[in-house]
PDB file of C-alpha atoms and ligand atoms in Angstrom:
ATOM      1  CA  MET Y  30     -60.210 322.529 198.331  1.00  0.00           C
ATOM      2  CA  ALA Y  31     -56.482 321.679 198.325  1.00  0.00           C
ATOM      3  CA  GLU Y  32     -55.446 318.148 199.035  1.00  0.00           C
ATOM      4  CA  HIS Y  33     -52.248 316.296 199.589  1.00  0.00           C
ATOM      5  CA  ILE Y  34     -51.365 312.537 199.166  1.00  0.00           C
ATOM      6  CA  LYS Y  35     -50.165 310.452 202.214  1.00  0.00           C
ATOM      7  CA  LYS Y  36     -48.188 307.501 201.024  1.00  0.00           C
ATOM      8  CA  MET Y  37     -49.728 304.123 201.846  1.00  0.00           C
ATOM      9  CA  MET Y  38     -47.556 301.575 199.862  1.00  0.00           C
ATOM     10  CA  THR Y  39     -44.198 302.390 198.377  1.00  0.00           C
ATOM     11  CA  GLU Y  40     -43.315 301.834 194.863  1.00  0.00           C
ATOM     12  CA  GLU Y  41     -41.002 298.926 195.863  1.00  0.00           C
ATOM     13  CA  GLU Y  42     -43.914 297.273 197.818  1.00  0.00           C
ATOM     14  CA  VAL Y  43     -46.242 297.604 194.921  1.00  0.00           C
ATOM     15  CA  THR Y  44     -43.610 296.329 192.451  1.00  0.00           C
ATOM     16  CA  ASN Y  45     -42.990 293.184 194.622  1.00  0.00           C
ATOM     17  CA  LYS Y  46     -46.779 292.574 195.056  1.00  0.00           C
ATOM     18  CA  ILE Y  47     -47.204 292.564 191.334  1.00  0.00           C
ATOM     19  CA  LYS Y  48     -44.318 290.175 190.927  1.00  0.00           C
ATOM     20  CA  GLU Y  49     -45.973 287.842 193.357  1.00  0.00           C
ATOM     21  CA  LEU Y  50     -49.285 288.103 191.525  1.00  0.00           C
ATOM     22  CA  GLY Y  51     -47.380 287.269 188.229  1.00  0.00           C
ATOM     23  CA  VAL Y  52     -45.853 284.216 189.690  1.00  0.00           C
ATOM     24  CA  LEU Y  53     -49.209 283.084 190.963  1.00  0.00           C
ATOM     25  CA  ILE Y  54     -50.965 283.569 187.687  1.00  0.00           C
ATOM     26  CA  SER Y  55     -48.150 282.050 185.772  1.00  0.00           C
ATOM     27  CA  LYS Y  56     -48.500 278.866 187.897  1.00  0.00           C
ATOM     28  CA  ASP Y  57     -52.271 278.769 187.732  1.00  0.00           C
ATOM     29  CA  TYR Y  58     -52.231 279.072 183.858  1.00  0.00           C
ATOM     30  CA  GLU Y  59     -49.343 276.730 183.126  1.00  0.00           C
ATOM     31  CA  GLY Y  60     -49.565 275.280 179.696  1.00  0.00           C
ATOM     32  CA  LYS Y  61     -52.206 277.824 178.823  1.00  0.00           C
ATOM     33  CA  GLU Y  62     -52.356 281.336 177.267  1.00  0.00           C
ATOM     34  CA  VAL Y  63     -53.671 284.338 179.144  1.00  0.00           C
ATOM     35  CA  HIS Y  64     -55.894 286.929 177.554  1.00  0.00           C
ATOM     36  CA  ILE Y  65     -55.744 290.077 179.781  1.00  0.00           C
ATOM     37  CA  ILE Y  66     -58.585 292.534 179.538  1.00  0.00           C
ATOM     38  CA  CYS Y  67     -57.371 295.938 180.875  1.00  0.00           C
ATOM     39  CA  ILE Y  68     -60.205 298.148 182.241  1.00  0.00           C
ATOM     40  CA  LEU Y  69     -59.323 301.708 181.160  1.00  0.00           C
ATOM     41  CA  LYS Y  70     -58.098 303.999 182.417  1.00  0.00           C
ATOM     42  CA  GLY Y  71     -57.303 303.045 185.968  1.00  0.00           C
ATOM     43  CA  ALA Y  72     -56.052 299.435 185.408  1.00  0.00           C
ATOM     44  CA  SER Y  73     -53.562 300.441 182.719  1.00  0.00           C
ATOM     45  CA  PHE Y  74     -50.491 300.935 184.727  1.00  0.00           C
ATOM     46  CA  PHE Y  75     -51.092 297.754 186.842  1.00  0.00           C
ATOM     47  CA  ALA Y  76     -52.036 295.635 183.698  1.00  0.00           C
ATOM     48  CA  CYS Y  77     -48.819 296.472 181.891  1.00  0.00           C
ATOM     49  CA  GLU Y  78     -46.628 295.659 184.984  1.00  0.00           C
ATOM     50  CA  LEU Y  79     -48.449 292.562 185.716  1.00  0.00           C
ATOM     51  CA  ALA Y  80     -48.252 291.436 182.066  1.00  0.00           C
ATOM     52  CA  LYS Y  81     -44.473 291.712 182.236  1.00  0.00           C
ATOM     53  CA  ARG Y  82     -44.317 289.349 185.128  1.00  0.00           C
ATOM     54  CA  ILE Y  83     -46.530 286.595 183.553  1.00  0.00           C
ATOM     55  CA  THR Y  84     -44.293 283.826 181.859  1.00  0.00           C
ATOM     56  CA  VAL Y  85     -47.018 282.045 179.913  1.00  0.00           C
ATOM     57  CA  PRO Y  86     -48.044 283.519 176.520  1.00  0.00           C
ATOM     58  CA  VAL Y  87     -49.999 286.752 177.104  1.00  0.00           C
ATOM     59  CA  THR Y  88     -52.356 288.729 174.787  1.00  0.00           C
ATOM     60  CA  ILE Y  89     -53.970 291.966 175.872  1.00  0.00           C
ATOM     61  CA  ASP Y  90     -57.022 293.934 175.034  1.00  0.00           C
ATOM     62  CA  PHE Y  91     -58.637 296.977 176.441  1.00  0.00           C
ATOM     63  CA  MET Y  92     -62.103 298.085 177.362  1.00  0.00           C
ATOM     64  CA  SER Y  93     -63.475 301.254 178.688  1.00  0.00           C
ATOM     65  CA  VAL Y  94     -66.771 301.323 180.636  1.00  0.00           C
ATOM     66  CA  SER Y  95     -68.571 303.849 182.660  1.00  0.00           C
ATOM     67  CA  SER Y  96     -71.080 303.228 185.444  1.00  0.00           C
ATOM     68  CA  TYR Y  97     -73.929 305.744 185.174  1.00  0.00           C
ATOM     69  CA  GLY Y  98     -76.864 306.331 187.421  1.00  0.00           C
ATOM     70  CA  GLY Y  99     -77.451 308.608 190.359  1.00  0.00           C
ATOM     71  CA  GLY Y 100     -74.697 310.832 191.958  1.00  0.00           C
ATOM     72  CA  THR Y 101     -71.393 309.517 192.977  1.00  0.00           C
ATOM     73  CA  GLU Y 102     -72.335 305.838 193.641  1.00  0.00           C
ATOM     74  CA  SER Y 103     -71.812 303.625 190.612  1.00  0.00           C
ATOM     75  CA  SER Y 104     -75.135 302.098 189.516  1.00  0.00           C
ATOM     76  CA  GLY Y 105     -73.795 298.970 187.868  1.00  0.00           C
ATOM     77  CA  HIS Y 106     -75.572 299.818 184.626  1.00  0.00           C
ATOM     78  CA  VAL Y 107     -72.307 299.621 182.536  1.00  0.00           C
ATOM     79  CA  LYS Y 108     -72.102 301.572 179.533  1.00  0.00           C
ATOM     80  CA  ILE Y 109     -69.425 300.505 177.095  1.00  0.00           C
ATOM     81  CA  ILE Y 110     -67.264 303.507 175.963  1.00  0.00           C
ATOM     82  CA  LYS Y 111     -64.784 301.311 174.149  1.00  0.00           C
ATOM     83  CA  ASP Y 112     -65.345 297.719 173.527  1.00  0.00           C
ATOM     84  CA  LEU Y 113     -62.695 294.992 172.961  1.00  0.00           C
ATOM     85  CA  ASP Y 114     -61.009 294.807 169.681  1.00  0.00           C
ATOM     86  CA  GLU Y 115     -60.917 290.956 169.618  1.00  0.00           C
ATOM     87  CA  PRO Y 116     -63.612 288.240 170.476  1.00  0.00           C
ATOM     88  CA  ILE Y 117     -62.815 286.311 173.782  1.00  0.00           C
ATOM     89  CA  GLU Y 118     -64.557 283.169 172.837  1.00  0.00           C
ATOM     90  CA  GLY Y 119     -62.501 280.115 173.929  1.00  0.00           C
ATOM     91  CA  LYS Y 120     -59.921 282.289 175.655  1.00  0.00           C
ATOM     92  CA  ASN Y 121     -58.577 282.107 179.200  1.00  0.00           C
ATOM     93  CA  VAL Y 122     -59.578 285.663 180.210  1.00  0.00           C
ATOM     94  CA  ILE Y 123     -58.212 287.687 183.144  1.00  0.00           C
ATOM     95  CA  VAL Y 124     -60.048 290.915 183.686  1.00  0.00           C
ATOM     96  CA  VAL Y 125     -57.586 293.344 185.291  1.00  0.00           C
ATOM     97  CA  GLU Y 126     -59.061 296.259 187.351  1.00  0.00           C
ATOM     98  CA  ASP Y 127     -57.451 298.872 189.546  1.00  0.00           C
ATOM     99  CA  ILE Y 128     -59.940 298.605 192.574  1.00  0.00           C
ATOM    100  CA  ILE Y 129     -63.082 296.908 193.516  1.00  0.00           C
ATOM    101  CA  ASP Y 130     -65.259 299.171 195.554  1.00  0.00           C
ATOM    102  CA  SER Y 131     -69.095 298.407 195.600  1.00  0.00           C
ATOM    103  CA  GLY Y 132     -68.527 295.669 193.048  1.00  0.00           C
ATOM    104  CA  ARG Y 133     -71.413 296.908 190.972  1.00  0.00           C
ATOM    105  CA  THR Y 134     -69.389 297.781 187.818  1.00  0.00           C
ATOM    106  CA  LEU Y 135     -67.392 294.512 187.901  1.00  0.00           C
ATOM    107  CA  SER Y 136     -70.260 292.299 188.680  1.00  0.00           C
ATOM    108  CA  HIS Y 137     -72.182 293.655 185.673  1.00  0.00           C
ATOM    109  CA  LEU Y 138     -69.051 293.621 183.420  1.00  0.00           C
ATOM    110  CA  MET Y 139     -68.166 290.000 184.397  1.00  0.00           C
ATOM    111  CA  ASP Y 140     -71.776 288.964 183.357  1.00  0.00           C
ATOM    112  CA  LEU Y 141     -71.488 290.702 180.038  1.00  0.00           C
ATOM    113  CA  LEU Y 142     -68.040 289.130 179.356  1.00  0.00           C
ATOM    114  CA  LYS Y 143     -69.271 285.620 180.414  1.00  0.00           C
ATOM    115  CA  SER Y 144     -72.071 285.791 177.845  1.00  0.00           C
ATOM    116  CA  ARG Y 145     -69.369 285.958 175.150  1.00  0.00           C
ATOM    117  CA  ASN Y 146     -68.238 282.453 175.966  1.00  0.00           C
ATOM    118  CA  PRO Y 147     -64.632 282.688 177.153  1.00  0.00           C
ATOM    119  CA  GLU Y 148     -63.014 279.268 178.147  1.00  0.00           C
ATOM    120  CA  SER Y 149     -62.519 280.720 181.624  1.00  0.00           C
ATOM    121  CA  ILE Y 150     -62.670 284.219 183.200  1.00  0.00           C
ATOM    122  CA  ALA Y 151     -61.118 285.445 186.473  1.00  0.00           C
ATOM    123  CA  LEU Y 152     -60.714 288.794 187.971  1.00  0.00           C
ATOM    124  CA  CYS Y 153     -57.613 290.347 189.153  1.00  0.00           C
ATOM    125  CA  ALA Y 154     -57.631 293.687 191.082  1.00  0.00           C
ATOM    126  CA  LEU Y 155     -54.650 295.615 192.427  1.00  0.00           C
ATOM    127  CA  LEU Y 156     -56.754 296.837 195.373  1.00  0.00           C
ATOM    128  CA  ASP Y 157     -59.928 295.633 197.027  1.00  0.00           C
ATOM    129  CA  LYS Y 158     -62.093 297.664 199.447  1.00  0.00           C
ATOM    130  CA  PRO Y 159     -64.223 294.859 201.010  1.00  0.00           C
ATOM    131  CA  GLU Y 160     -65.901 297.053 203.506  1.00  0.00           C
ATOM    132  CA  ARG Y 161     -67.590 298.851 200.593  1.00  0.00           C
ATOM    133  CA  ARG Y 162     -68.967 295.913 198.897  1.00  0.00           C
ATOM    134  CA  VAL Y 163     -72.633 295.974 197.952  1.00  0.00           C
ATOM    135  CA  VAL Y 164     -72.602 293.243 195.183  1.00  0.00           C
ATOM    136  CA  ASP Y 165     -70.809 290.120 195.510  1.00  0.00           C
ATOM    137  CA  VAL Y 166     -67.946 289.545 193.118  1.00  0.00           C
ATOM    138  CA  ASP Y 167     -65.473 286.687 192.953  1.00  0.00           C
ATOM    139  CA  VAL Y 168     -62.079 288.339 192.881  1.00  0.00           C
ATOM    140  CA  ALA Y 169     -59.465 285.600 192.098  1.00  0.00           C
ATOM    141  CA  TYR Y 170     -56.410 287.675 192.542  1.00  0.00           C
ATOM    142  CA  VAL Y 171     -56.071 290.728 194.817  1.00  0.00           C
ATOM    143  CA  GLY Y 172     -52.799 292.754 195.450  1.00  0.00           C
ATOM    144  CA  TYR Y 173     -53.911 294.542 198.729  1.00  0.00           C
ATOM    145  CA  GLN Y 174     -57.041 294.944 200.710  1.00  0.00           C
ATOM    146  CA  VAL Y 175     -57.486 298.531 201.674  1.00  0.00           C
ATOM    147  CA  PRO Y 176     -59.795 300.320 204.228  1.00  0.00           C
ATOM    148  CA  ASP Y 177     -62.574 302.539 203.151  1.00  0.00           C
ATOM    149  CA  LEU Y 178     -60.282 305.530 202.180  1.00  0.00           C
ATOM    150  CA  PHE Y 179     -60.011 307.310 198.816  1.00  0.00           C
ATOM    151  CA  VAL Y 180     -56.671 306.052 197.317  1.00  0.00           C
ATOM    152  CA  VAL Y 181     -54.758 307.313 194.225  1.00  0.00           C
ATOM    153  CA  GLY Y 182     -51.647 306.360 192.327  1.00  0.00           C
ATOM    154  CA  TYR Y 183     -50.577 303.572 190.143  1.00  0.00           C
ATOM    155  CA  GLY Y 184     -53.434 304.415 187.788  1.00  0.00           C
ATOM    156  CA  LEU Y 185     -56.062 305.538 190.339  1.00  0.00           C
ATOM    157  CA  ASP Y 186     -57.126 308.959 190.076  1.00  0.00           C
ATOM    158  CA  TYR Y 187     -58.789 311.792 192.034  1.00  0.00           C
ATOM    159  CA  ASP Y 188     -60.462 314.061 189.503  1.00  0.00           C
ATOM    160  CA  GLN Y 189     -58.150 312.535 186.752  1.00  0.00           C
ATOM    161  CA  LYS Y 190     -55.083 313.464 188.635  1.00  0.00           C
ATOM    162  CA  TYR Y 191     -52.382 311.445 190.345  1.00  0.00           C
ATOM    163  CA  ARG Y 192     -52.712 308.336 188.086  1.00  0.00           C
ATOM    164  CA  ASN Y 193     -48.932 308.639 187.377  1.00  0.00           C
ATOM    165  CA  LEU Y 194     -47.719 308.333 190.986  1.00  0.00           C
ATOM    166  CA  PRO Y 195     -45.494 305.309 191.177  1.00  0.00           C
ATOM    167  CA  TYR Y 196     -46.818 304.429 194.663  1.00  0.00           C
ATOM    168  CA  ILE Y 197     -50.300 304.237 196.201  1.00  0.00           C
ATOM    169  CA  GLY Y 198     -51.499 306.978 198.545  1.00  0.00           C
ATOM    170  CA  VAL Y 199     -54.434 308.321 200.449  1.00  0.00           C
ATOM    171  CA  VAL Y 200     -56.035 311.641 199.577  1.00  0.00           C
ATOM    172  CA  GLU Y 201     -56.132 314.002 202.460  1.00  0.00           C
ATOM    173  CA  PHE Y 202     -57.899 317.304 202.363  1.00  0.00           C
ATOM    174  CA  ASP Y 203     -56.140 320.479 203.885  1.00  0.00           C
ATOM    175  CA  GLU Y 204     -58.073 322.537 206.304  1.00  0.00           C
ATOM    176  CA  ASN Y 205     -57.611 325.841 204.417  1.00  0.00           C
TER     177      ASN Y 205
HETATM  178  P1  IMP S 302     -67.583 300.037 191.934  1.00  0.00           P
HETATM  179  O1  IMP S 302     -66.764 298.762 192.414  1.00  0.00           O
HETATM  180  O2  IMP S 302     -68.522 299.694 190.822  1.00  0.00           O
HETATM  181  O3  IMP S 302     -68.170 300.771 192.957  1.00  0.00           O
HETATM  182  O4  IMP S 302     -66.524 300.954 191.215  1.00  0.00           O
HETATM  183  C1  IMP S 302     -65.198 300.808 191.159  1.00  0.00           C
HETATM  184  C2  IMP S 302     -64.605 301.984 190.437  1.00  0.00           C
HETATM  185  O5  IMP S 302     -64.644 303.034 191.210  1.00  0.00           O
HETATM  186  C3  IMP S 302     -63.062 301.802 190.300  1.00  0.00           C
HETATM  187  O6  IMP S 302     -62.745 301.194 188.941  1.00  0.00           O
HETATM  188  C4  IMP S 302     -62.562 303.220 190.278  1.00  0.00           C
HETATM  189  O7  IMP S 302     -62.533 303.867 189.048  1.00  0.00           O
HETATM  190  C5  IMP S 302     -63.478 303.934 191.264  1.00  0.00           C
HETATM  191  N1  IMP S 302     -62.955 303.990 192.585  1.00  0.00           N
HETATM  192  C6  IMP S 302     -63.433 303.300 193.743  1.00  0.00           C
HETATM  193  N2  IMP S 302     -62.679 303.525 194.828  1.00  0.00           N
HETATM  194  C7  IMP S 302     -61.746 304.444 194.500  1.00  0.00           C
HETATM  195  C8  IMP S 302     -60.609 304.977 195.058  1.00  0.00           C
HETATM  196  O8  IMP S 302     -60.373 304.900 196.351  1.00  0.00           O
HETATM  197  N3  IMP S 302     -59.759 305.706 194.366  1.00  0.00           N
HETATM  198  C9  IMP S 302     -59.928 305.973 193.098  1.00  0.00           C
HETATM  199  N4  IMP S 302     -60.972 305.394 192.344  1.00  0.00           N
HETATM  200  C10 IMP S 302     -61.853 304.675 193.006  1.00  0.00           C
HETATM  201 MG1   MG S 303     -61.764 302.777 187.307  1.00  0.00          MG
END
């Protein structure tokens, strides 16, 4: 089925929002260092732009996880595809994710990371779909709350496509 993308937030809006998040995080972590954990692949575009807007010292590491279980819903049983390169013990960690949907993946992942004894751990998501939440997760920093629609761009994909769009859009399916 063919699809097209309807623009939801412009590139300028997203850029400004990321700047705001950077300012907020820089204030909250004044006098400290921030260790960003970017969740591949979706959060990579957002994490890089966010890191550029943080004025306290930043280190960055990457993790790739997959939620497996039945069908299209994530089960929350997180399988680590690529683990972190560095230990996080004693670090002020910010987990950067593209979107929080059911919350299953992130809630499981946050528990796992907490068990590695970071100094602190917070979650930052570019997008949040609160209507879809099944498991409660504490999201400290959110770019935008979005309705229950399938969104792409700025790292988010539909069937691995559209990650490279510099704006955020909604996938709409054509009739024929
Ligand atoms: P959950 O919070 O465990 O249900 O899963 C979150 C993951 O589902 C995100 O990291 C995305 O990879 C994917 N996801 C959820 N909603 C969307 C969307 O609207 N567009 C693209 N990916 C999505
Ligand atoms: Mg993802």
